[in-house]
Amino acid sequence: MANPNLKRNAEDLGRELQWLEELLEKRLRWHLEKKKGDWKLTPPSLRGSRSVYAAYVNGYKLDAAERVVLLLGLLPAIHPFLIERTLQQFQLTNTQIPEVGGVRGTHHGGLIPTGETALFLLAGNNLERRIQVSLLFSPKHAFHVHGILKLDEVSPLEPEWSGAIHLSRDVMTNLTSGTHYYPPFNSSFPARLITTPYQPGQLVIHRETAEGLDEVRLWLKHKDHLLKKWHFDTKINEGHKCLFYGPPGTGKSLAAALLGKEQGLPVYRIDLSMVISKYIGETEKNISHIFDLAQNKNWILFFDEADALFGKRSVTQTAQDRFANQEVSYLLMRMEEYNGLAILATNFKRNIDNAFLRRFNSVVPFLAPGTEERLRLWKQSFSAQTIRDKSVLLENIARDFSLNGANIMNVVRYASIMALKNGGNIITQGYIMDGIRRELAKEQAMASEMAN
């Protein structure tokens, strides 16, 4: 099926590129003829357009100069040789007119626009205008504040305008294909996009847990109204920090995935055990990269296995203790600065002292299921294509065996496979009891290993 967003974006971007090329041609003529003064920028009209690009420009209220900078950031992806081919019309290269700026990449064949390119195109040699244009790259400008684009860092000996215009990968994808960019799992971004086929009503949890999750849902639903219309953006941080704690298998990961599903937000599960480094400063660097990439994306960040970090906290006796404590403090600081929902999951609340607990907006306990919850889990876990033998009394099983949701699902899976192995779809008491014995043995082995 054709992507209508892609077609609309291509049409609008085509007109924008034609305008940009005309601007460059005019600027080159004025430069070669040593004309003074400037002219009014008149970009193509986007009135009535339903493209993602038009919505983006109108949503951020970008003026003509800002649209030029945005197009320069898009050039390597949509028209990588526009600058060079325009120069060729004048029988020139960028080395003959160094004011044009631009840098060469390692693999990219075209000229990558820099801050100098924007200054030349929008201001020429007009000093006052060049200073005005330079403010488009200020940390206070919407481009930087909303993570749209920035200039790449350069050597302290070089002017910052010589840095390439670096457009966010998410913005690049959105303004070209009309879709969102989801970064792949790798060593620099150890996070996976998690989804779930479950529906909210299938999450079996205690009342206290449900109330805690409702608080998070209400924040996600009303945060824009609270921050913008009630002006709480001047009183509190934009984001929401949440702690999920409880034993394994009680639904922490599933709850995070369901929050994202309900709100239509991507959920990234970050395994902190992969983020932590034995080298001083590397853990903070890894954490920083994750939050820098996620900022302004409206992602839900789910930091799983937080015990790998909090378990290192201790009374400060050695330099290593101090660095471990600094890593925890740095993670919580970045969570506070993040303008989305960040969830930290731990198996043991006791690993987190009260000073840290106070920094969370929500603390949600995930308790081991009681008899009532276990019965609901048993009943909803079996396939509708199977039949339970009359000897199976789920009420008794739920009462007698303290299993969590993950354990129960493993037992149901085992019993279902046994039914298929024996050529049918009948779940017997024997299959279930064999599965329970396997799970209890596994849990006992794990507990013995941890004790040793």
Tab-separated table of C-alpha atoms in Angstrom:
chain	number	residue	atom	x	y	z
A	1	MET	CA	0.000	0.000	0.000
A	2	ALA	CA	1.338	3.434	-0.993
A	3	ASN	CA	2.339	5.762	1.822
A	4	PRO	CA	0.345	9.027	1.353
A	5	ASN	CA	2.669	10.864	3.757
A	6	LEU	CA	5.662	10.021	1.591
A	7	LYS	CA	3.985	11.392	-1.558
A	8	ARG	CA	2.846	14.607	0.146
A	9	ASN	CA	6.274	15.171	1.703
A	10	ALA	CA	8.002	14.585	-1.647
A	11	GLU	CA	5.779	17.154	-3.364
A	12	ASP	CA	6.357	19.846	-0.734
A	13	LEU	CA	10.070	19.121	-0.426
A	14	GLY	CA	10.433	19.309	-4.207
A	15	ARG	CA	9.105	22.886	-4.184
A	16	GLU	CA	11.282	23.755	-1.185
A	17	LEU	CA	14.396	22.446	-2.930
A	18	GLN	CA	13.639	24.484	-6.053
A	19	TRP	CA	13.329	27.573	-3.840
A	20	LEU	CA	16.601	26.732	-2.059
A	21	GLU	CA	18.399	26.296	-5.377
A	22	GLU	CA	17.103	29.676	-6.576
A	23	LEU	CA	18.329	31.286	-3.346
A	24	LEU	CA	21.774	29.771	-3.785
A	25	GLU	CA	21.985	30.906	-7.419
A	26	LYS	CA	20.989	34.444	-6.443
A	27	ARG	CA	23.434	34.551	-3.530
A	28	LEU	CA	26.282	33.374	-5.796
A	29	ARG	CA	25.492	36.044	-8.384
A	30	TRP	CA	25.418	38.759	-5.741
A	31	HIS	CA	28.681	37.479	-4.282
A	32	LEU	CA	30.467	37.383	-7.645
A	33	GLU	CA	29.115	40.794	-8.642
A	34	LYS	CA	29.951	42.178	-5.169
A	35	LYS	CA	26.449	43.524	-4.669
A	36	LYS	CA	25.519	44.920	-1.292
A	37	GLY	CA	22.269	44.761	0.638
A	38	ASP	CA	19.874	41.825	0.862
A	39	TRP	CA	16.463	40.685	-0.286
A	40	LYS	CA	13.297	39.387	1.269
A	41	LEU	CA	12.954	35.624	1.534
A	42	THR	CA	9.655	34.351	0.160
A	43	PRO	CA	9.311	30.590	0.654
A	44	PRO	CA	6.733	28.453	-1.172
A	45	SER	CA	3.275	28.498	0.364
A	46	LEU	CA	2.301	25.451	2.424
A	47	ARG	CA	-1.272	26.608	2.856
A	48	GLY	CA	-3.688	23.691	2.567
A	49	SER	CA	-0.906	21.106	2.491
A	50	ARG	CA	-1.486	17.939	4.518
A	51	SER	CA	2.118	16.746	4.437
A	52	VAL	CA	4.054	15.925	7.593
A	53	TYR	CA	6.627	18.476	6.458
A	54	ALA	CA	4.001	21.241	6.292
A	55	ALA	CA	2.598	20.267	9.686
A	56	TYR	CA	6.126	20.391	11.118
A	57	VAL	CA	6.894	23.829	9.671
A	58	ASN	CA	3.542	25.230	10.775
A	59	GLY	CA	3.635	23.528	14.175
A	60	TYR	CA	6.996	25.080	15.069
A	61	LYS	CA	6.085	28.336	13.257
A	62	LEU	CA	9.343	28.299	11.307
A	63	ASP	CA	10.102	31.482	9.409
A	64	ALA	CA	11.807	31.589	6.006
A	65	ALA	CA	15.371	31.621	7.414
A	66	GLU	CA	14.608	28.678	9.709
A	67	ARG	CA	13.160	26.757	6.766
A	68	VAL	CA	16.413	27.306	4.869
A	69	VAL	CA	18.459	25.894	7.751
A	70	LEU	CA	16.093	22.920	8.057
A	71	LEU	CA	16.434	22.241	4.302
A	72	LEU	CA	20.223	22.416	4.550
A	73	GLY	CA	20.057	19.753	7.250
A	74	LEU	CA	17.889	17.606	4.965
A	75	LEU	CA	20.068	18.047	1.864
A	76	PRO	CA	22.402	15.048	2.404
A	77	ALA	CA	19.342	12.780	2.401
A	78	ILE	CA	17.128	14.352	-0.276
A	79	HIS	CA	19.455	16.197	-2.699
A	80	PRO	CA	23.091	15.569	-1.729
A	81	PHE	CA	24.647	17.291	-4.767
A	82	LEU	CA	22.471	20.397	-5.016
A	83	ILE	CA	25.187	22.786	-3.789
A	84	GLU	CA	27.906	21.347	-6.028
A	85	ARG	CA	25.728	21.305	-9.144
A	86	THR	CA	24.659	24.893	-8.532
A	87	LEU	CA	28.308	25.889	-8.203
A	88	GLN	CA	29.079	24.083	-11.457
A	89	GLN	CA	26.614	26.366	-13.249
A	90	PHE	CA	29.014	29.185	-12.377
A	91	GLN	CA	32.023	26.981	-13.226
A	92	LEU	CA	33.060	27.086	-9.576
A	93	THR	CA	33.793	24.741	-6.692
A	94	ASN	CA	33.364	25.324	-2.978
A	95	THR	CA	37.149	25.693	-2.609
A	96	GLN	CA	37.042	28.678	-4.977
A	97	ILE	CA	34.356	30.300	-2.825
A	98	PRO	CA	35.231	29.151	0.714
A	99	GLU	CA	32.367	31.266	2.079
A	100	VAL	CA	30.009	28.522	0.863
A	101	GLY	CA	31.362	26.254	3.597
A	102	GLY	CA	30.560	22.559	3.654
A	103	VAL	CA	32.559	19.499	4.653
A	104	ARG	CA	33.250	16.121	3.117
A	105	GLY	CA	32.166	12.967	4.876
A	106	THR	CA	34.032	9.679	5.086
A	107	HIS	CA	31.572	7.802	2.883
A	108	HIS	CA	29.113	10.435	1.658
A	109	GLY	CA	30.024	11.760	-1.794
A	110	GLY	CA	28.277	15.108	-1.557
A	111	LEU	CA	29.091	18.345	0.221
A	112	ILE	CA	27.575	18.352	3.712
A	113	PRO	CA	26.259	21.849	4.614
A	114	THR	CA	27.764	23.555	7.644
A	115	GLY	CA	26.842	26.571	9.723
A	116	GLU	CA	29.003	28.620	7.320
A	117	THR	CA	26.766	27.455	4.455
A	118	ALA	CA	23.713	28.852	6.244
A	119	LEU	CA	25.506	32.145	7.047
A	120	PHE	CA	26.568	32.592	3.424
A	121	LEU	CA	23.187	31.708	1.952
A	122	LEU	CA	21.129	33.828	4.360
A	123	ALA	CA	23.459	36.759	5.022
A	124	GLY	CA	26.317	36.902	2.529
A	125	ASN	CA	28.780	39.475	3.811
A	126	ASN	CA	26.206	41.452	5.802
A	127	LEU	CA	27.735	41.378	9.274
A	128	GLU	CA	24.587	42.317	11.185
A	129	ARG	CA	22.573	39.739	9.303
A	130	ARG	CA	25.254	37.070	9.875
A	131	ILE	CA	25.008	37.651	13.627
A	132	GLN	CA	21.215	37.296	13.427
A	133	VAL	CA	21.497	34.047	11.475
A	134	SER	CA	24.070	32.660	13.914
A	135	LEU	CA	21.392	32.799	16.639
A	136	LEU	CA	19.526	30.024	14.814
A	137	PHE	CA	22.178	27.682	16.225
A	138	SER	CA	21.958	29.048	19.764
A	139	PRO	CA	21.196	26.575	22.598
A	140	LYS	CA	18.131	28.735	23.334
A	141	HIS	CA	16.684	28.392	19.845
A	142	ALA	CA	13.844	25.918	19.210
A	143	PHE	CA	16.128	23.898	16.944
A	144	HIS	CA	18.331	23.032	19.911
A	145	VAL	CA	15.688	23.051	22.656
A	146	HIS	CA	13.488	20.538	20.818
A	147	GLY	CA	16.378	18.409	19.550
A	148	ILE	CA	15.704	19.199	15.872
A	149	LEU	CA	19.200	20.057	14.701
A	150	LYS	CA	22.551	21.339	15.898
A	151	LEU	CA	26.063	21.946	14.630
A	152	ASP	CA	28.553	19.130	15.020
A	153	GLU	CA	31.360	19.859	17.474
A	154	VAL	CA	34.655	21.002	15.997
A	155	SER	CA	38.143	21.597	17.328
A	156	PRO	CA	38.390	24.476	19.849
A	157	LEU	CA	40.761	26.145	17.357
A	158	GLU	CA	38.055	26.277	14.652
A	159	PRO	CA	34.927	28.468	14.533
A	160	GLU	CA	31.832	26.580	15.602
A	161	TRP	CA	30.096	27.529	12.329
A	162	SER	CA	32.440	25.154	10.502
A	163	GLY	CA	30.577	22.239	12.090
A	164	ALA	CA	28.187	20.269	9.880
A	165	ILE	CA	24.451	20.891	10.312
A	166	HIS	CA	23.347	17.713	12.065
A	167	LEU	CA	19.642	16.992	11.723
A	168	SER	CA	18.087	14.588	14.220
A	169	ARG	CA	17.614	11.133	12.707
A	170	ASP	CA	14.037	11.105	13.928
A	171	VAL	CA	13.275	14.457	12.279
A	172	MET	CA	15.044	13.332	9.096
A	173	THR	CA	12.908	10.179	8.884
A	174	ASN	CA	9.697	11.999	9.767
A	175	LEU	CA	10.156	14.793	7.223
A	176	THR	CA	11.042	12.441	4.384
A	177	SER	CA	9.052	9.233	4.753
A	178	GLY	CA	6.418	10.593	7.143
A	179	THR	CA	7.222	7.814	9.620
A	180	HIS	CA	9.066	7.696	12.934
A	181	TYR	CA	12.640	6.563	13.438
A	182	TYR	CA	13.236	3.712	15.862
A	183	PRO	CA	16.938	3.269	16.601
A	184	PRO	CA	18.287	-0.271	16.310
A	185	PHE	CA	19.688	-2.146	19.283
A	186	ASN	CA	23.473	-1.768	19.448
A	187	SER	CA	26.297	-1.175	21.905
A	188	SER	CA	25.762	2.601	21.949
A	189	PHE	CA	21.983	2.252	22.372
A	190	PRO	CA	21.403	-0.966	24.372
A	191	ALA	CA	17.620	-0.685	24.208
A	192	ARG	CA	14.917	-2.676	22.484
A	193	LEU	CA	11.478	-1.540	21.431
A	194	ILE	CA	9.037	-3.680	23.413
A	195	THR	CA	5.434	-4.404	22.507
A	196	THR	CA	2.798	-6.781	23.816
A	197	PRO	CA	-0.199	-8.629	22.362
A	198	TYR	CA	-1.927	-8.328	25.758
A	199	GLN	CA	-4.713	-5.867	26.460
A	200	PRO	CA	-4.861	-3.720	29.635
A	201	GLY	CA	-7.578	-5.873	31.198
A	202	GLN	CA	-5.328	-8.922	31.025
A	203	LEU	CA	-2.775	-7.479	33.449
A	204	VAL	CA	-3.488	-9.180	36.765
A	205	ILE	CA	-2.195	-7.025	39.599
A	206	HIS	CA	-2.995	-6.007	43.163
A	207	ARG	CA	-5.191	-2.995	43.839
A	208	GLU	CA	-2.236	-0.995	45.173
A	209	THR	CA	-0.335	-1.631	41.938
A	210	ALA	CA	-3.351	-0.653	39.828
A	211	GLU	CA	-3.697	2.634	41.721
A	212	GLY	CA	-0.023	3.437	41.135
A	213	LEU	CA	-0.332	2.732	37.404
A	214	ASP	CA	-3.467	4.874	37.222
A	215	GLU	CA	-1.463	7.809	38.553
A	216	VAL	CA	1.058	7.363	35.738
A	217	ARG	CA	-1.755	7.097	33.157
A	218	LEU	CA	-3.320	10.309	34.437
A	219	TRP	CA	0.004	12.108	34.116
A	220	LEU	CA	0.430	10.961	30.510
A	221	LYS	CA	-3.145	11.971	29.694
A	222	HIS	CA	-3.173	15.417	31.309
A	223	LYS	CA	0.473	16.541	31.346
A	224	ASP	CA	0.140	18.910	28.362
A	225	HIS	CA	-2.874	20.627	29.936
A	226	LEU	CA	-1.151	20.839	33.307
A	227	LEU	CA	2.122	22.174	31.907
A	228	LYS	CA	0.881	24.510	29.209
A	229	LYS	CA	-2.574	25.701	30.203
A	230	TRP	CA	-2.089	25.675	33.949
A	231	HIS	CA	1.520	26.876	33.516
A	232	PHE	CA	3.091	24.224	35.710
A	233	ASP	CA	6.026	24.199	33.266
A	234	THR	CA	7.501	27.010	35.382
A	235	LYS	CA	7.037	25.065	38.613
A	236	ILE	CA	7.917	21.427	37.892
A	237	ASN	CA	9.957	19.334	35.462
A	238	GLU	CA	8.188	18.279	32.277
A	239	GLY	CA	8.889	14.583	32.736
A	240	HIS	CA	7.690	11.908	35.114
A	241	LYS	CA	9.993	9.582	37.066
A	242	CYS	CA	8.561	6.288	38.202
A	243	LEU	CA	9.903	3.358	40.213
A	244	PHE	CA	8.519	-0.154	39.716
A	245	TYR	CA	9.642	-2.554	42.416
A	246	GLY	CA	8.787	-6.138	43.196
A	247	PRO	CA	9.967	-9.732	42.687
A	248	PRO	CA	10.627	-11.092	39.192
A	249	GLY	CA	7.642	-12.295	37.181
A	250	THR	CA	5.109	-9.910	38.724
A	251	GLY	CA	4.418	-7.898	35.559
A	252	LYS	CA	6.781	-4.889	35.638
A	253	SER	CA	7.852	-5.204	31.998
A	254	LEU	CA	4.328	-6.035	30.852
A	255	ALA	CA	2.918	-3.006	32.688
A	256	ALA	CA	5.438	-0.721	30.960
A	257	ALA	CA	4.580	-2.186	27.546
A	258	LEU	CA	0.850	-1.777	28.210
A	259	LEU	CA	1.289	1.874	29.244
A	260	GLY	CA	2.911	2.511	25.884
A	261	LYS	CA	0.219	0.582	24.027
A	262	GLU	CA	-2.581	2.515	25.734
A	263	GLN	CA	-0.997	5.904	25.056
A	264	GLY	CA	0.358	5.127	21.587
A	265	LEU	CA	3.946	5.724	22.728
A	266	PRO	CA	7.025	3.603	21.920
A	267	VAL	CA	8.550	1.832	24.933
A	268	TYR	CA	12.282	1.155	25.026
A	269	ARG	CA	13.599	-1.407	27.475
A	270	ILE	CA	17.146	-0.517	28.542
A	271	ASP	CA	19.111	-3.226	30.282
A	272	LEU	CA	21.261	-1.372	32.804
A	273	SER	CA	23.555	-4.360	33.123
A	274	MET	CA	24.735	-3.521	29.592
A	275	VAL	CA	25.089	0.184	30.337
A	276	ILE	CA	27.342	-0.207	33.361
A	277	SER	CA	31.062	-0.141	32.659
A	278	LYS	CA	34.002	-0.912	34.893
A	279	TYR	CA	35.803	2.115	33.462
A	280	ILE	CA	35.347	5.357	35.377
A	281	GLY	CA	33.060	7.769	33.572
A	282	GLU	CA	31.912	5.293	30.907
A	283	THR	CA	28.636	4.418	32.673
A	284	GLU	CA	27.640	8.087	32.810
A	285	LYS	CA	28.607	8.473	29.147
A	286	ASN	CA	26.396	5.514	28.176
A	287	ILE	CA	23.468	6.859	30.205
A	288	SER	CA	23.912	10.310	28.688
A	289	HIS	CA	23.790	8.935	25.131
A	290	ILE	CA	20.475	7.177	25.790
A	291	PHE	CA	18.803	10.272	27.219
A	292	ASP	CA	20.236	12.573	24.535
A	293	LEU	CA	18.756	10.329	21.852
A	294	ALA	CA	15.382	10.068	23.610
A	295	GLN	CA	14.932	13.743	24.501
A	296	ASN	CA	11.856	15.347	22.880
A	297	LYS	CA	10.831	12.014	21.303
A	298	ASN	CA	8.008	11.219	23.745
A	299	TRP	CA	9.422	7.739	24.318
A	300	ILE	CA	8.814	5.730	27.466
A	301	LEU	CA	12.210	4.655	28.784
A	302	PHE	CA	12.064	1.484	30.861
A	303	PHE	CA	15.309	0.827	32.746
A	304	ASP	CA	15.182	-2.837	33.649
A	305	GLU	CA	17.585	-4.759	35.902
A	306	ALA	CA	18.276	-1.629	37.943
A	307	ASP	CA	19.666	-3.855	40.705
A	308	ALA	CA	22.820	-4.071	38.608
A	309	LEU	CA	23.377	-0.412	39.456
A	310	PHE	CA	21.694	0.037	42.828
A	311	GLY	CA	23.245	-3.176	44.083
A	312	LYS	CA	26.622	-1.461	43.818
A	313	ARG	CA	25.620	1.293	46.225
A	314	SER	CA	27.174	1.041	49.638
A	315	VAL	CA	28.551	3.089	52.449
A	316	THR	CA	31.288	5.202	50.907
A	317	GLN	CA	34.515	3.595	52.046
A	318	THR	CA	36.610	3.426	48.880
A	319	ALA	CA	36.987	5.371	45.655
A	320	GLN	CA	35.055	2.605	43.869
A	321	ASP	CA	32.140	3.087	46.281
A	322	ARG	CA	32.080	6.788	45.493
A	323	PHE	CA	32.000	6.171	41.743
A	324	ALA	CA	29.186	3.625	42.130
A	325	ASN	CA	27.147	6.171	44.083
A	326	GLN	CA	27.893	8.838	41.478
A	327	GLU	CA	26.510	6.591	38.729
A	328	VAL	CA	23.209	6.206	40.586
A	329	SER	CA	23.004	9.952	41.203
A	330	TYR	CA	23.760	10.679	37.559
A	331	LEU	CA	21.052	8.306	36.324
A	332	LEU	CA	18.458	9.907	38.602
A	333	MET	CA	19.570	13.381	37.556
A	334	ARG	CA	19.119	12.538	33.866
A	335	MET	CA	15.734	10.993	34.644
A	336	GLU	CA	14.710	14.281	36.269
A	337	GLU	CA	15.819	16.244	33.200
A	338	TYR	CA	14.088	13.921	30.744
A	339	ASN	CA	10.824	15.405	29.440
A	340	GLY	CA	9.081	12.048	28.955
A	341	LEU	CA	8.196	9.088	31.149
A	342	ALA	CA	11.185	7.240	32.601
A	343	ILE	CA	10.602	4.046	34.583
A	344	LEU	CA	13.183	2.338	36.753
A	345	ALA	CA	12.511	-1.283	37.665
A	346	THR	CA	14.121	-3.112	40.562
A	347	ASN	CA	13.487	-6.400	42.330
A	348	PHE	CA	14.456	-5.055	45.726
A	349	LYS	CA	13.244	-1.735	47.066
A	350	ARG	CA	15.664	-2.023	49.974
A	351	ASN	CA	18.552	-1.319	47.589
A	352	ILE	CA	17.304	2.249	47.191
A	353	ASP	CA	17.665	4.585	50.152
A	354	ASN	CA	15.022	7.124	51.100
A	355	ALA	CA	16.996	10.054	49.694
A	356	PHE	CA	16.682	8.543	46.228
A	357	LEU	CA	13.089	7.398	46.688
A	358	ARG	CA	11.998	10.983	47.304
A	359	ARG	CA	13.189	11.922	43.823
A	360	PHE	CA	10.593	9.699	42.125
A	361	ASN	CA	7.164	11.097	41.224
A	362	SER	CA	5.550	7.655	41.518
A	363	VAL	CA	6.582	4.504	43.365
A	364	VAL	CA	4.555	1.494	42.219
A	365	PRO	CA	4.812	-1.831	44.111
A	366	PHE	CA	4.443	-5.063	42.169
A	367	LEU	CA	3.478	-7.649	44.756
A	368	ALA	CA	3.508	-11.408	44.382
A	369	PRO	CA	-0.006	-12.482	43.370
A	370	GLY	CA	-2.347	-13.758	46.084
A	371	THR	CA	-4.816	-16.611	45.689
A	372	GLU	CA	-7.397	-14.474	43.873
A	373	GLU	CA	-4.860	-13.061	41.424
A	374	ARG	CA	-3.318	-16.482	40.824
A	375	LEU	CA	-6.739	-17.931	39.962
A	376	ARG	CA	-7.339	-15.169	37.412
A	377	LEU	CA	-3.918	-15.817	35.909
A	378	TRP	CA	-4.579	-19.550	35.622
A	379	LYS	CA	-7.953	-19.029	33.984
A	380	GLN	CA	-6.784	-16.537	31.374
A	381	SER	CA	-3.528	-18.278	30.486
A	382	PHE	CA	-4.882	-21.387	28.781
A	383	SER	CA	-5.700	-21.324	25.079
A	384	ALA	CA	-9.360	-21.331	24.079
A	385	GLN	CA	-8.465	-24.228	21.792
A	386	THR	CA	-7.730	-26.516	24.741
A	387	ILE	CA	-10.028	-28.359	27.121
A	388	ARG	CA	-9.247	-28.801	30.809
A	389	ASP	CA	-9.902	-32.281	32.165
A	390	LYS	CA	-12.553	-32.499	34.905
A	391	SER	CA	-9.842	-33.468	37.353
A	392	VAL	CA	-8.217	-30.023	37.018
A	393	LEU	CA	-9.311	-27.819	39.929
A	394	LEU	CA	-7.732	-24.421	39.333
A	395	GLU	CA	-9.140	-23.036	42.603
A	396	ASN	CA	-7.144	-25.612	44.584
A	397	ILE	CA	-4.005	-25.117	42.477
A	398	ALA	CA	-4.190	-21.331	42.921
A	399	ARG	CA	-4.613	-21.747	46.674
A	400	ASP	CA	-1.866	-24.329	47.202
A	401	PHE	CA	0.976	-23.054	45.002
A	402	SER	CA	2.454	-19.551	45.357
A	403	LEU	CA	3.519	-18.999	41.785
A	404	ASN	CA	3.900	-15.675	40.012
A	405	GLY	CA	2.561	-14.783	36.568
A	406	ALA	CA	5.706	-15.873	34.740
A	407	ASN	CA	5.739	-19.222	36.577
A	408	ILE	CA	2.083	-19.861	35.755
A	409	MET	CA	2.607	-19.074	32.088
A	410	ASN	CA	5.547	-21.500	31.976
A	411	VAL	CA	3.403	-24.234	33.537
A	412	VAL	CA	0.565	-23.604	31.065
A	413	ARG	CA	3.019	-23.697	28.190
A	414	TYR	CA	4.479	-26.996	29.402
A	415	ALA	CA	1.050	-28.573	29.922
A	416	SER	CA	-0.088	-27.448	26.457
A	417	ILE	CA	2.987	-28.943	24.802
A	418	MET	CA	2.405	-32.213	26.644
A	419	ALA	CA	-1.190	-32.284	25.366
A	420	LEU	CA	0.023	-31.774	21.798
A	421	LYS	CA	2.728	-34.402	22.246
A	422	ASN	CA	0.043	-36.919	23.143
A	423	GLY	CA	-2.036	-36.024	20.104
A	424	GLY	CA	-4.826	-33.988	21.677
A	425	ASN	CA	-5.887	-30.746	23.257
A	426	ILE	CA	-6.880	-31.952	26.712
A	427	ILE	CA	-4.995	-30.440	29.660
A	428	THR	CA	-4.745	-32.927	32.509
A	429	GLN	CA	-3.999	-32.473	36.194
A	430	GLY	CA	-0.861	-34.544	35.660
A	431	TYR	CA	0.517	-32.203	33.010
A	432	ILE	CA	-0.086	-29.198	35.268
A	433	MET	CA	1.472	-30.814	38.338
A	434	ASP	CA	4.545	-31.877	36.348
A	435	GLY	CA	4.899	-28.284	35.145
A	436	ILE	CA	4.537	-26.938	38.673
A	437	ARG	CA	7.214	-29.312	39.973
A	438	ARG	CA	9.568	-28.124	37.228
A	439	GLU	CA	8.964	-24.467	38.111
A	440	LEU	CA	9.419	-25.015	41.851
A	441	ALA	CA	12.653	-26.921	41.247
A	442	LYS	CA	13.926	-24.124	39.037
A	443	GLU	CA	13.061	-21.464	41.611
A	444	GLN	CA	14.745	-23.490	44.366
A	445	ALA	CA	17.910	-23.913	42.295
A	446	MET	CA	18.027	-20.180	41.597
A	447	ALA	CA	17.546	-19.337	45.277
A	448	SER	CA	20.368	-21.711	46.266
A	449	GLU	CA	22.679	-20.175	43.689
A	450	MET	CA	21.952	-16.641	44.957
A	451	ALA	CA	22.539	-17.751	48.552
A	452	ASN	CA	25.947	-19.089	47.610
